Structure formats: structure tokens, C-alpha cells
XYZ file of C-alpha atoms in Angstrom:
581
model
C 24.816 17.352 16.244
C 27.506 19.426 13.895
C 28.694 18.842 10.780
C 32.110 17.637 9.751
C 32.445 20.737 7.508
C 33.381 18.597 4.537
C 32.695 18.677 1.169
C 33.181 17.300 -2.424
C 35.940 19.139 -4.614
C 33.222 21.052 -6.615
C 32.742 24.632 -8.217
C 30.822 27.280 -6.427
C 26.950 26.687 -7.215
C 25.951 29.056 -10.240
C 22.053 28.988 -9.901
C 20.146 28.092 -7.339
C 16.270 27.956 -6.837
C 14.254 27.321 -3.588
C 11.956 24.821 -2.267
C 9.541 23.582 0.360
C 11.315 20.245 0.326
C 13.667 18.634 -1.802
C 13.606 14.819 -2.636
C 16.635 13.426 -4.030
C 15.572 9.824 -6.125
C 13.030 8.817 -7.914
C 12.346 4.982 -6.705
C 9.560 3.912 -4.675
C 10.510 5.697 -1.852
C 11.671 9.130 -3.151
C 8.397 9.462 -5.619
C 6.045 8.663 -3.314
C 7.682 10.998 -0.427
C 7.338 13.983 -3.300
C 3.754 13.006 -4.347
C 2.941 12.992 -0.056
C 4.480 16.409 -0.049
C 2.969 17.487 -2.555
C -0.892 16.875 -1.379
C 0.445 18.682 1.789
C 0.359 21.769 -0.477
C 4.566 21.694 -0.096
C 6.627 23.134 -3.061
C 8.310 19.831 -3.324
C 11.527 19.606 -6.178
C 12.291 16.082 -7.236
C 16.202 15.357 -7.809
C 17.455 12.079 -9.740
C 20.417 10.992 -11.201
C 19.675 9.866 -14.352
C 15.945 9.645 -15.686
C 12.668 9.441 -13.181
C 12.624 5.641 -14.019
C 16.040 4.824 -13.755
C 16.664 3.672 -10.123
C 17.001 0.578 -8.144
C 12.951 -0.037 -8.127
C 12.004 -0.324 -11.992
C 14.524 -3.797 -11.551
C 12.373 -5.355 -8.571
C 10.724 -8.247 -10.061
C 9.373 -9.836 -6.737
C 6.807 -7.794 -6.100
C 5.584 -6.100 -2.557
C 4.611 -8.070 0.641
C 1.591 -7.056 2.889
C -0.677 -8.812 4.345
C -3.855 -8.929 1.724
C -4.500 -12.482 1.269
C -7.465 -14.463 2.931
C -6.016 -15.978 6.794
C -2.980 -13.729 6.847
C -2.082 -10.677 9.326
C 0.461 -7.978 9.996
C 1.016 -9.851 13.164
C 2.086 -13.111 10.941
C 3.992 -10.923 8.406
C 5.707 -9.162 11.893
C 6.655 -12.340 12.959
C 8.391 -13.702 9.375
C 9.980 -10.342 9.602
C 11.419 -10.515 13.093
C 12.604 -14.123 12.074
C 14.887 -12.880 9.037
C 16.312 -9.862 11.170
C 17.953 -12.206 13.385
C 17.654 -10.369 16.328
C 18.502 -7.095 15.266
C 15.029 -5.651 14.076
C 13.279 -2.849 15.745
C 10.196 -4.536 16.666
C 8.507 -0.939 16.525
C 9.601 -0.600 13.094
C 8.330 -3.632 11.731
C 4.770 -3.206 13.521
C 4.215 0.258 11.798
C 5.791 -1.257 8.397
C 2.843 -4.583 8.592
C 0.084 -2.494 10.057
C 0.264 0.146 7.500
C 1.387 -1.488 4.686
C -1.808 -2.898 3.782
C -3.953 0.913 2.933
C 0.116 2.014 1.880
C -0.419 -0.524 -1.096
C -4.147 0.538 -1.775
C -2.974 3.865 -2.291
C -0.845 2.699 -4.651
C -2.957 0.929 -6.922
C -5.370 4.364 -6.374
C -2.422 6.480 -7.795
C -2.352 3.913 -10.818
C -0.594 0.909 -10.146
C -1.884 -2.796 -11.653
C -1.138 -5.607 -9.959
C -1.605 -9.194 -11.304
C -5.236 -10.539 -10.741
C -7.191 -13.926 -10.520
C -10.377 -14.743 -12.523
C -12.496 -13.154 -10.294
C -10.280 -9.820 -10.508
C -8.726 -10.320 -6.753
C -4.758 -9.401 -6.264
C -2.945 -12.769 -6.695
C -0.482 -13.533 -4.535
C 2.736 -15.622 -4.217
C 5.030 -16.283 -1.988
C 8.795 -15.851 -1.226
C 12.137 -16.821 0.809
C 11.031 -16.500 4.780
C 6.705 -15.962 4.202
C 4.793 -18.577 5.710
C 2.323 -16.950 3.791
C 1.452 -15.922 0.162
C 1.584 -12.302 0.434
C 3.433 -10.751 -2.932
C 1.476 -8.711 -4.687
C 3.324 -8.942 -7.965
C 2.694 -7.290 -11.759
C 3.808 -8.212 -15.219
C 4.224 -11.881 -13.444
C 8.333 -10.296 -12.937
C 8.082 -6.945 -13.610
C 6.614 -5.535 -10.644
C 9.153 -2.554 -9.844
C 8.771 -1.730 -13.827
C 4.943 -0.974 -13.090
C 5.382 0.478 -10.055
C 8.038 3.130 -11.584
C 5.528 3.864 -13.797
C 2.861 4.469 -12.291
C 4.743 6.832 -10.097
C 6.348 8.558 -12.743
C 3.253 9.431 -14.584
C 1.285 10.301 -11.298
C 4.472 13.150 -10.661
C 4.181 14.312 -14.605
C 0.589 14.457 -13.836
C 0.658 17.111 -10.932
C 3.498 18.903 -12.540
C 6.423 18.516 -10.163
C 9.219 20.073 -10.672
C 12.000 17.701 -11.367
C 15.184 17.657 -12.317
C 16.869 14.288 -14.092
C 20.814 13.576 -14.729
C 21.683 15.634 -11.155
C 24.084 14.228 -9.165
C 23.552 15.589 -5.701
C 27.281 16.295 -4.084
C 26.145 17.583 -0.642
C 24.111 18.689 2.411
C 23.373 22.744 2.753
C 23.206 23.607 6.453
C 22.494 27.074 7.919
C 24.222 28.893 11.025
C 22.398 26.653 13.810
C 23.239 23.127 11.621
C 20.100 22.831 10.559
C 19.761 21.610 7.139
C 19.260 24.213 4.381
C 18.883 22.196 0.996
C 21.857 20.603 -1.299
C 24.283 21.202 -4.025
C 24.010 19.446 -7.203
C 25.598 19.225 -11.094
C 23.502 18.401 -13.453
C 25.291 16.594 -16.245
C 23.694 18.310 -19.370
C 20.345 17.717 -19.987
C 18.660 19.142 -17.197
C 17.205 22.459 -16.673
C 20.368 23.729 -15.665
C 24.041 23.269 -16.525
C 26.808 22.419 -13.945
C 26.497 23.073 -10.187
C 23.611 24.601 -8.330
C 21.626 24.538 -5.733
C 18.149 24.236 -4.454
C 17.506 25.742 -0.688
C 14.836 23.690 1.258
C 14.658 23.696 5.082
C 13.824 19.796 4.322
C 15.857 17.319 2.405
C 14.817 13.537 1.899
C 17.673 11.226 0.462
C 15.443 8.431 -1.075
C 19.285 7.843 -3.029
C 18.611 4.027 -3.005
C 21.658 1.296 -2.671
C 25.471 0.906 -2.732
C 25.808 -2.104 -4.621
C 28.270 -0.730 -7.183
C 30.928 -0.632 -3.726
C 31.149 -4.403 -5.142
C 32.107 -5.746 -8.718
C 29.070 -8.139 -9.062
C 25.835 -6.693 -8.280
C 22.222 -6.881 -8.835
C 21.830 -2.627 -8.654
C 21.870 -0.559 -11.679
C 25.448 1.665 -12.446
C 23.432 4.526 -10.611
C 23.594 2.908 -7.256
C 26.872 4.294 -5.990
C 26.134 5.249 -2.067
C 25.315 8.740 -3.147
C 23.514 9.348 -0.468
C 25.338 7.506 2.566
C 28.525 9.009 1.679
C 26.614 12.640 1.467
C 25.072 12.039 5.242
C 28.203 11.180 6.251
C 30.349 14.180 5.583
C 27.330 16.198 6.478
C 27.542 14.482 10.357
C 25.228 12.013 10.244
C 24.938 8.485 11.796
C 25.048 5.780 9.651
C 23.954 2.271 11.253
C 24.399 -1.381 10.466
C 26.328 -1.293 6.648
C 27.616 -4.939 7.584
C 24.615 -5.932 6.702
C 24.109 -6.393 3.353
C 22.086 -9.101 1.535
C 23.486 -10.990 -1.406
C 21.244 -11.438 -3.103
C 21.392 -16.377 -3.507
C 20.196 -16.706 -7.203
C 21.199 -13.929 -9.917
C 22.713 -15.339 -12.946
C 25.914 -16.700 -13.182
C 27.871 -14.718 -16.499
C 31.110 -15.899 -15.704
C 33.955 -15.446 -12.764
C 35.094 -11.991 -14.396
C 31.645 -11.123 -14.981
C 31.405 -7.232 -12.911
C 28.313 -4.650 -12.777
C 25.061 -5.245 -12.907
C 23.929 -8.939 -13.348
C 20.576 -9.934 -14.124
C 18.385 -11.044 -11.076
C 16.546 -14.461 -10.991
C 13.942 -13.952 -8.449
C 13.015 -15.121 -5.176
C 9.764 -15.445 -6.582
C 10.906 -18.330 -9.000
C 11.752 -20.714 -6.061
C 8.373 -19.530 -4.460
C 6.626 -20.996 -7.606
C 8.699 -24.458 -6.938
C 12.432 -24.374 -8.793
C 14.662 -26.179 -6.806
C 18.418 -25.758 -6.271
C 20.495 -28.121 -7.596
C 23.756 -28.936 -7.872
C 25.862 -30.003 -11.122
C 24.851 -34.187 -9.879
C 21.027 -32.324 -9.460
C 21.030 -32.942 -6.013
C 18.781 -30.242 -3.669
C 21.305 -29.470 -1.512
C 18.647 -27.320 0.784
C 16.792 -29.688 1.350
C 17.520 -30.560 5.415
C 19.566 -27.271 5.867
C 16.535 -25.282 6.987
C 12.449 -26.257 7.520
C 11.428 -24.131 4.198
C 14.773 -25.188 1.779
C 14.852 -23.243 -0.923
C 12.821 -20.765 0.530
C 14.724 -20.028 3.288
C 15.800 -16.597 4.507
C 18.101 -15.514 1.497
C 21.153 -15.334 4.403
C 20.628 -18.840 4.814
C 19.932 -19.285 1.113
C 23.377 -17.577 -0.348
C 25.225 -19.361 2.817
C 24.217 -22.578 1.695
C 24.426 -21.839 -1.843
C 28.346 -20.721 -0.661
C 29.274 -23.903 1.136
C 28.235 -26.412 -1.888
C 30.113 -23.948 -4.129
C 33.620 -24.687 -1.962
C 32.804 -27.792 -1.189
C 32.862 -28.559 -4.530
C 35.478 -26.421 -6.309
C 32.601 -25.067 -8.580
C 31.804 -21.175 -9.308
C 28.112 -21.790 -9.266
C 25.070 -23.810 -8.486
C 21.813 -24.109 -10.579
C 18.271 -23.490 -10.431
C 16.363 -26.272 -11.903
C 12.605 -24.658 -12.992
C 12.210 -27.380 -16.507
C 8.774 -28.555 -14.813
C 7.376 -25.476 -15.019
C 6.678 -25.599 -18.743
C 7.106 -22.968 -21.308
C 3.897 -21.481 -20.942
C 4.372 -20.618 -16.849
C 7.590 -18.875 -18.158
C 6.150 -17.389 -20.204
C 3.861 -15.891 -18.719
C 4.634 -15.961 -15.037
C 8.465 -14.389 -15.807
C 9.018 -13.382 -19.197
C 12.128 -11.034 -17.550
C 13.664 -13.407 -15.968
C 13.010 -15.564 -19.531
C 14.295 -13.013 -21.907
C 17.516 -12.439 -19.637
C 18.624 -16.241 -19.378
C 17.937 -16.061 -23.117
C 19.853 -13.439 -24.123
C 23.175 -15.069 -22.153
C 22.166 -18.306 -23.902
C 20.260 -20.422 -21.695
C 17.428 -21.506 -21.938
C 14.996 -22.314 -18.032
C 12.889 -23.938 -20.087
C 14.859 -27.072 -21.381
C 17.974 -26.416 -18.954
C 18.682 -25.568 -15.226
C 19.504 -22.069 -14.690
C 23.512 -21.308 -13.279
C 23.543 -18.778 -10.393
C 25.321 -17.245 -7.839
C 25.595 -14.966 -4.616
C 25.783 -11.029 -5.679
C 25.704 -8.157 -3.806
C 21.650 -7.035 -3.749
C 20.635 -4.911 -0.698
C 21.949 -2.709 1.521
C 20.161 -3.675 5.203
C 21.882 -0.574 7.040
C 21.881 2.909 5.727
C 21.498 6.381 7.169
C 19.712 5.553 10.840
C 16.335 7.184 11.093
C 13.452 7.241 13.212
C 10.020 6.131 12.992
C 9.423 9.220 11.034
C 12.272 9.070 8.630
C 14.490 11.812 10.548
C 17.873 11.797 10.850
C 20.129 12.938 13.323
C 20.731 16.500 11.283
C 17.735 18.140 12.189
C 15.466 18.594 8.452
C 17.390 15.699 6.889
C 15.357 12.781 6.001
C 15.982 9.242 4.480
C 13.654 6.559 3.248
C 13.962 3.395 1.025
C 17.538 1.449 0.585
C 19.854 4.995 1.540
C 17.823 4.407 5.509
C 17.850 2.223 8.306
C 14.494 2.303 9.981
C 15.199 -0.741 11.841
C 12.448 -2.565 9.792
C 15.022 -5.038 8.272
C 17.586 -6.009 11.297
C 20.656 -8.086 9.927
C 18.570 -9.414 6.802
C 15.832 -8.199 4.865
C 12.854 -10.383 4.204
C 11.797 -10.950 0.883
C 9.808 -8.146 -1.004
C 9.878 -6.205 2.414
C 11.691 -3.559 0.964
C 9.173 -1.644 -1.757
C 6.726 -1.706 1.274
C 9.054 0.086 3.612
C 9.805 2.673 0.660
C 5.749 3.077 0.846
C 4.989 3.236 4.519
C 8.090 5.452 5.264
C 7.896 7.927 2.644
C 4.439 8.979 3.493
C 5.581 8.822 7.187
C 8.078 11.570 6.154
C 5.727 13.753 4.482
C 3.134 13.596 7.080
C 6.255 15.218 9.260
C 7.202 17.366 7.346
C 3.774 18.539 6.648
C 3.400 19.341 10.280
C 6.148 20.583 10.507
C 4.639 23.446 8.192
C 1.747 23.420 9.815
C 2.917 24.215 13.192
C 5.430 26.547 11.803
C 3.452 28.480 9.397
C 3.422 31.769 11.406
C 6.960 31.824 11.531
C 8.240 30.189 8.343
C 11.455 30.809 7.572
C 13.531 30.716 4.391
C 16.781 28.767 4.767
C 20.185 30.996 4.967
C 23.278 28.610 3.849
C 26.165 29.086 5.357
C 29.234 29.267 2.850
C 31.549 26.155 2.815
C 34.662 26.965 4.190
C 37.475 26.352 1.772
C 38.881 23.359 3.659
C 38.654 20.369 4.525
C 37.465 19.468 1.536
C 37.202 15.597 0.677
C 40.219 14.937 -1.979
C 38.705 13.401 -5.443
C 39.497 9.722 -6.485
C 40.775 9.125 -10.110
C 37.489 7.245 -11.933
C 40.277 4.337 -12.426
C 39.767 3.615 -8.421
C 36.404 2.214 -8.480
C 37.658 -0.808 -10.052
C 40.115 -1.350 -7.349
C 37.925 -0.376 -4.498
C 35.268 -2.820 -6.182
C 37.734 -5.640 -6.173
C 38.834 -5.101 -2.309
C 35.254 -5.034 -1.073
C 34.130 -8.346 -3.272
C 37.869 -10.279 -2.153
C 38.094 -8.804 1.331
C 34.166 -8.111 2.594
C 31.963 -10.161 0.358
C 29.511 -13.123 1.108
C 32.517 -14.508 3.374
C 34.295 -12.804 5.784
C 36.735 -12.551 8.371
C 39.100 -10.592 10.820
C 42.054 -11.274 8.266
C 40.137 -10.537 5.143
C 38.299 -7.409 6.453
C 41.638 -5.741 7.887
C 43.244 -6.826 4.698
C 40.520 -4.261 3.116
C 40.723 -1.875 5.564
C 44.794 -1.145 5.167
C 43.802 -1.260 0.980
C 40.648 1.281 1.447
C 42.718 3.596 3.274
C 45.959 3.748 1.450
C 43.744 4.644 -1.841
C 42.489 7.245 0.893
C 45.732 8.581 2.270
C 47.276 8.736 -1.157
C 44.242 10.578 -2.064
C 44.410 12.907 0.790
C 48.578 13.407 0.969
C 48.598 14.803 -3.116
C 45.377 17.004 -1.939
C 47.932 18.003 1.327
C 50.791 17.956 -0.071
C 50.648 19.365 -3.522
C 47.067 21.009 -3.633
C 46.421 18.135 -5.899
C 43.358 16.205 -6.564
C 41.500 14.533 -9.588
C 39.165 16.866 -12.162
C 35.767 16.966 -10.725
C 33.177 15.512 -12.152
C 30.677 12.901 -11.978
C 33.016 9.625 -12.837
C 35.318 11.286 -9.604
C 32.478 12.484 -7.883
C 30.901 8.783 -7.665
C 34.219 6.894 -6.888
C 34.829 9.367 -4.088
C 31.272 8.211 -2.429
C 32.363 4.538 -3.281
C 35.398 4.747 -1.166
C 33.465 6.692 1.614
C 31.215 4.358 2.167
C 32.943 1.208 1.558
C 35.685 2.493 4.465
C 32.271 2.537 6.769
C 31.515 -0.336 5.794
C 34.528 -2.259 6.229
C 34.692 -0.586 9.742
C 31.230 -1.703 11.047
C 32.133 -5.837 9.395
C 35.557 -5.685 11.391
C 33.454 -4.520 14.573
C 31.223 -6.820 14.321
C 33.011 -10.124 15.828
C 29.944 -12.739 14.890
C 28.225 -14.293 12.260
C 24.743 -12.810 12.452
C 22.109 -12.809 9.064
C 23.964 -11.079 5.747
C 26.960 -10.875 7.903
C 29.149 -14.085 7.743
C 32.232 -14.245 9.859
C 34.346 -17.409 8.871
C 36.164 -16.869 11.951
C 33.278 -16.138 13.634
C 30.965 -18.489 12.627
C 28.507 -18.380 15.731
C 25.771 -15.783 16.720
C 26.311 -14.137 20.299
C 23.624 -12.471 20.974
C 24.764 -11.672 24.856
C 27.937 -9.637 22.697
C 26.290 -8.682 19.613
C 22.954 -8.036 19.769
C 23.356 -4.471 19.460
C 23.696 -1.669 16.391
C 26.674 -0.309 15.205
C 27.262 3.052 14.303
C 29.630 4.713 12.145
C 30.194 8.759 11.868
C 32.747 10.335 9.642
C 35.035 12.756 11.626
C 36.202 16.370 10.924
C 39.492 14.840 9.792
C 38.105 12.401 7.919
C 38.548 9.645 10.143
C 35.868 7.058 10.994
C 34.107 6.753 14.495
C 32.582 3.869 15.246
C 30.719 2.670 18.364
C 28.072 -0.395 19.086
C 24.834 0.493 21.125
C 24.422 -0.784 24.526
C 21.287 -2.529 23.828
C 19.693 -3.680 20.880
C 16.988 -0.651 20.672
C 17.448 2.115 18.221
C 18.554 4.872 20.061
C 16.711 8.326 19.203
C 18.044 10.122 16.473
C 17.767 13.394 18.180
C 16.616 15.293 21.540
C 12.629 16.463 20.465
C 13.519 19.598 19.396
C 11.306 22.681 17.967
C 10.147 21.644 14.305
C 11.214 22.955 11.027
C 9.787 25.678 10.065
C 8.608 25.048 6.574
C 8.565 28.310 3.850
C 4.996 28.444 1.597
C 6.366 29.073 -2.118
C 4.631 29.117 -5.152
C 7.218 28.535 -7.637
C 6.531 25.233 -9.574
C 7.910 26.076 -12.686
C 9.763 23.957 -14.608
């Protein structure tokens, strides 16, 4: 598959240094891929945008679901799975996520990780929206991403990786036969090196996490700006399912004009018993679905929705008083020091939330070994879609699939070297031709592209709304692209333009694959839609960014992932020494 030749509006690289493999992001997913790699014996380089423990997965306070407990199974936690994808899963997918999920989580706590323990010094477990099971390992009681960041983090300072923090990666490096040959970066400072470079790697593995900031209440840290979807896109990639994303039913209502990052009440907090309430205190759940509160969060945030318009009120409450101080306390001092510091207090008062944007359930589409379809790019974590999540993630599901998948991609890649170690080769870019290159948005467009996506594609949806967005996205595109035309004209690169550029990329996709989609089917609510139709819809759709910067976009003829690629010869993997910092 080719490229679309496109680029960011950047300077030439002015260093560059090479690489087995690069791994750009340092969650779950992108840490563990580089530690994989590294074991391999690969030369592995660790890009991030801002520090190592910045991302998406030092915020998870759930925890990570496998099945570990006494009377569960993978076939149990396949089943709760395939139940929140509505339909759309790749049963495949799932089986490899449950059946290796268990030894992916004991390799965890062997690289350092502590998870919470009984008495007796067993792994406690709770449970969350969709488990009919207890199966959350969790740590810190809510802190569980915080100790899995760091655990990672100093296992990578440990072997002496080479890493390098406050990068922003702008695009994909391909050589003469499209195959890809590393990235282009700018490192904002404080890094090893200034400005834009480059590191050359025959294998590249976006681990770039989420897109939440596409929306102007979120759950995802300022970081999470589609980085990574918007660079597969303009280097020809297929992106799959970006209707799909989870809001996440209980994160803590700050106010209407409340935009960025909003603290997170957990799933886990309704697994330990809070109810949802409205302002009378009635558990409006309660006969909606067989497990209330604990529902799927689709069905969660849905109901959560309806009581909200059916009563003219911008939020319901979570009622946890009967836990007692000392269970906060000790079970989710986060989520206790948050409502705090916004002045309430779960202890003596129910707790006002709302729907925000959380997870992205589509990304860029991979296979069961994390490849794309540009041969030698890889994704794992939030930036891929595996299949493993369908049209709604399952609680806690999504640390595990940054596990299994990342070691998955290393174990490829690692053949990969092995089978190509006679005839290694060391990755030739080819230069970027001058244009097209993608025009740069003025850092005063993110607000406005946040506000279309949160009015026009947000927890409710429809035809009118969604082509409302569309016609908004693309004149902010068009005028973008006529000055760049026209006049030679486009904003100062740099990060701030850099970022709202990959906002409006992917939020056009995005858009695109909603307004396809004619159903209401998990995440994805259609008000004029409202039913599932599975003989229609029970199929993927796929979105490519054209040479001229249009959007394709096609559905699947079944609902199977179709392969990312023909099985073609492997990469062939260069042995380098250099691991320097």
C-alpha cells in the first residue's frame, strides 16, 4: 500500500541517529513493547512527548482485568468481552487478549509492579461495569496506572534505554519500496537534541495513546492529541472504527464550561457499591439493564444521558456516603483528594458527574501481531484497533491489551531479525517531496474544532448534527489549505500548530466513519438511529486519507477484520550497538 506523500509543515531534520526499532510513547503499551525489544537484543529508542510518566496510563485508576481469581476463566472474561463489543469484536482478538493476559500480568509484577493484596498476600480483586466476575487487579486502591508507570519507567532506566522525552513525533520515514524507514521528530528543548531530527529504524511502533483532546471535556491528559492516528494517516494507513469512542459515565462534573482534562471517578467505585442517583436520589439504573450501575459504560453514559434531558439537569450524582471515611480512604484516596480539591466532599455528600470523552475504541487497524498495513509500522495500546474492544471497551480491558499486544509486537519484530539477520539492511529514507504538504492550523483552532466535535459528535448523535460538523471541520480545512494554495501561507510551525493540525485530521475521520455509520451500536449513539442493525451494520469501517487530502471511507463486507497486508517477506532488522544516551 503507498503513501499519500504528505507531511507536516516542518524544517528539514538536523540530526538524526539510527535504531533497531523505534517506540513512540511511554504508557503501558509503548514501555513494555521497548522493554520486549529490548530482551530480543534490538537497539530499541524510546520516543515520548513529554516525560516517560506522562501519558494516558499513570491516570488509570481501575486497575487491569485477567482472569486470576478463584472460579474465573479467559473463556468467562471472552464472553463479558464479546458482550460489551456489541457485535463488532474480533473474537480472535479477544481469545489471545484473555488467554494471555493472565502470564502478561505476571510478568508485570516480575518487572516490579505491586498490586493490592489480601491478608494472606494473594492479588485482591474487584470488579467493574460488564465483569460477572471480580477480576481487577488494582494498586494504591485508585492508583493503579500510577504504579504501573512506574514500575515501567524504572525497569527502562534500569537497562539503559535510550530515550528521548518532550519529542513530538511529526511523521512516518518510508524508503523507495514504502516500507517504513523510522520518523521525524522536534524535540521541544530539553531533550538530547534541539528542534527536528530523525531516528531511522526499519520498525516503528506508535504506542501514541488517545485522542481525547479532539473534544473539550475529557478524561485524557493535554498530551493526548491523536498524534499518532493523524501520523498513520498521512503516511497511508487504515484507520478503523473512530466512531467508537467511550465516554467515559462518571467523571466529575466542574461545571458546563468546564474543558480539558476532568478528573475521573472510577468504574471501580460503583463496583464497590455507589449507586447513581438522581437530584430526588432515585437509582435511575436500576431496571434499565440486569447489572445497573454496573452496566456496560455505553449503557451506563446512555442512561446517565436520558435522566440528564429528561430532567433539564447538567448532571447526575454518585451517591458512595455508606462507604465510610475509612473505605475512602483507603480504597480511593485519588478519587478522594480530587472531589476535595473541587469542594466536595464523597464522604458526607453524593458525588456530581457526567459523560466525558475517555477512550478511543478504534485506532490504527492492526493485526494479531500489531502490524499495520505499511509494512514495519506497528501500533499497540489506545493509537490501535486490534479488534479486542468492538464498539465498546470493557472495563479495565484496555492496560491488558497494551500488555498482551506489545509483547506480541516485539516477538515479531524479533523474528523478523532473526530471519533476516543475514541480510539486514539499514533503512534508506526517501526525501519528502516539497508538496503536498499538510497546511498548519493556527493553535486558536483547537478550541473551535473541540467545540464542533463535543456539539456535533459527542455522547449524542445524529445525521443532522454529524454533517453539521463535517461542513465546520472542513471549512477550518479548506481555509487552511486555500492560504497554503493560494498565498504559500500557513501558520509558524511548532508544537501548539503541530498538535491542532493532528486534531483536525483526525476529528475529520472521525466525523466521517459516525456519519457512515447509520445505527446506534455501543459508544456510538445515533438519535436518529436509535436501533442496532446488525444485518446493515455489523461490519468495520475504514477510513484512509487521500493524496489530496481527501477522506476515503468504506465499510467491510463482513464483520471479520480483514488482513492488514498480503504475507509478505519480513523486515529485515539492522544489529546496532549504539545505546548511548
Amino acid at each position: 500500500m503507498t503513501g499519500t506523500g504528505i507531511r507536516l509543515h516542518a524544517p528539514a531534520p538536523g540530526w538524526s541517529i539510527p535504531a533497531d526499532v523505534v517506540v513512540v510513547g511511554s504508557g503501558v503499551a509503548g514501555l513494555t513493547a521497548a522493554l520486549r525489544c529490548d530482551d530480543a537484543g534490538l537497539n530499541t529508542v524510546v520516543v515520548t512527548k513529554a516525560r516517560l510518566d506522562d501519558g494516558s496510563t499513570r491516570w488509570a485508576q481501575g486497575g487491569i482485568a485477567a482472569a486470576l481469581g478463584e472460579g474465573d476463566s479467559p473463556e468467562q472474561h471472552l464472553d463479558d468481552t464479546l458482550v460489551a463489543g456489541a457485535g463488532l469484536c474480533d473474537e480472535e482478538a479477544v481469545r489471545i487478549l484473555v488467554t494471555e493476559g493472565p502470564d502478561a500480568v505476571r510478568r508485570l509484577i516480575s518487572t516490579g509492579a505491586h498490586f493490592d493484596t489480601d491478608d494472606e498476600g494473594g492479588i485482591q480483586l474487584t470488579r467493574e461495569g460488564g465483569h460477572h466476575r471480580r477480576r481487577i487487579v488494582h494498586a494504591g486502591g485508585d492508583a493503579t496506572g500510577a504504579e504501573v508507570s512506574r514500575a515501567l519507567v524504572e525497569a527502562v532506566h534500569a537497562r539503559g534505554l535510550r530515550t528521548i522525552e518532550n519529542a513530538l513525533v511529526l511523521d512516518l520515514l518510508t524508503d523507495a519500496d514504502g516500507r517504513t524507514a523510522g520518523v521525524t521528530l522536534h524535540v521541544m528543548g530539553e531533550g538530547r537534541h534541539d528542534g527536528v531530527g530523525a531516528v531511522h529504524a526499519p520498525a516503528v511502533v506508535l504506542a501514541t495513546g488517545g485522542m481525547g483532546q479532539v473534544f473539550s471535556a475529557t478524561t485524557n491528559p493535554s498530551v493526548s492529541t491523536g498524534d499518532g492516528v493523524a501520523l498513520a494517516l498521512r503516511a497511508g494507513a487504515e484507520v478503523s472504527d473512530l466512531e467508537f469512542v467511550q465516554f467515559h459515565p462518571t467523571v466529575l462534573f466542574l461545571g458546563a464550561d468546564a474543558e480539558g482534562q476532568q478528573p475521573l471517578v472510577s468504574e471501580a467505585v460503583r463496583g464497590e457499591g455507589a449507586h447513581l442517583v438522581d437530584a430526588h436520589g432515585v437509582r435511575f439504573m436500576v431496571g434499565q439493564h440486569e447489572l445497573s450501575e454496573l452496566a456496560p459504560r455505553d449503557i451506563v453514559a446512555k442512561g446517565i444521558t436520558r435522566r440528564m434531558q429528561e430532567q433539564d439537569a447538567e448532571h447526575m450524582f454518585l451517591d458512595a456516603r455508606h462507604f465510610g471515611a475509612d473505605m475512602w480512604e483507603h480504597r480511593f484516596p485519588t478519587i478522594l483528594a480530587a472531589c476535595r480539591a473541587n469542594g466536595i466532599d464523597p464522604v458526607t455528600e453524593p458525588i456530581p458527574v457526567a459523560p466525558a470523552a475517555h477512550y478511543a475504541s478504534g485506532g490504527v487497524r492492526t493485526d494479531s501481531h500489531g502490524r499495520t498495513t505499511v509494512p514495519g509500522l506497528y501500533a499497540c495500546g489506545e493509537v490501535a484497533c486490534t479488534g479486542v474492544h468492538g464498539a465498546n471497551r470493557l472495563a479495565s480491558n484496555s492496560l491488558l491489551e497494551g500488555l498482551v499486544y506489545a509483547e506480541r509486537i516485539a516477538a515479531d519484530i524479533a523474528r523478523d531479525q532473526s530471519e533476516n539477520s543475514l541480510h539486514a539492511r539499514v533503512p534508506q529514507p526517501v526525501a519528502y517531496a516539497e508538496n503536498p504538504a499538510h497546511p498548519l492550523l493556527a493553535p486558536e483552532s483547537r478550541f473551535a474544532i473541540q467545540r464542533i466535535m463535543t456539539e456535533g459528535a459527542g455522547v449524542l448523535r445524529s445525521a443532522e448534527s454529524l454533517a453539521k460538523a463535517a461542513d465546520q471541520l472542513q471549512r477550518l480545512h479548506t481555509e487552511a489549505r486555500d492560504a497554503l494554495v493560494e498565498n504559500g501561507k500557513t501558520a509558524e510551525p511548532g508544537v501548539d500548530t503541530w498538535e491542532t493540525t493532528n486534531l483536525l485530521c483526525v476529528a475529520r475521520a472521525l466525523v466521517a466513519a459516525a456519519l457512515r455509520r447509520e445505527e446506534t451500536r455501543g459508544c456510538h449513539w445515533r438519535e436518529d438511529r436509535a436501533d442496532r442493525d446488525d444485518a446493515n451494520w455489523r461490519r468495520h469501517v475504514v477510513v484512509r486519507l487521500n493524496p489530496d487530502r481527501s477522506l476515503s471511507v468504506r465499510t467491510t463486507d463482513t464483520p471479520n477484520f480483514p488482513p492488514t497486508r498480503p504475507e509478505a517477506p519480513r523486515l529485515s532488522v539492522p544489529r546496532s550497538s549504539d545505546r548511548s544516551e
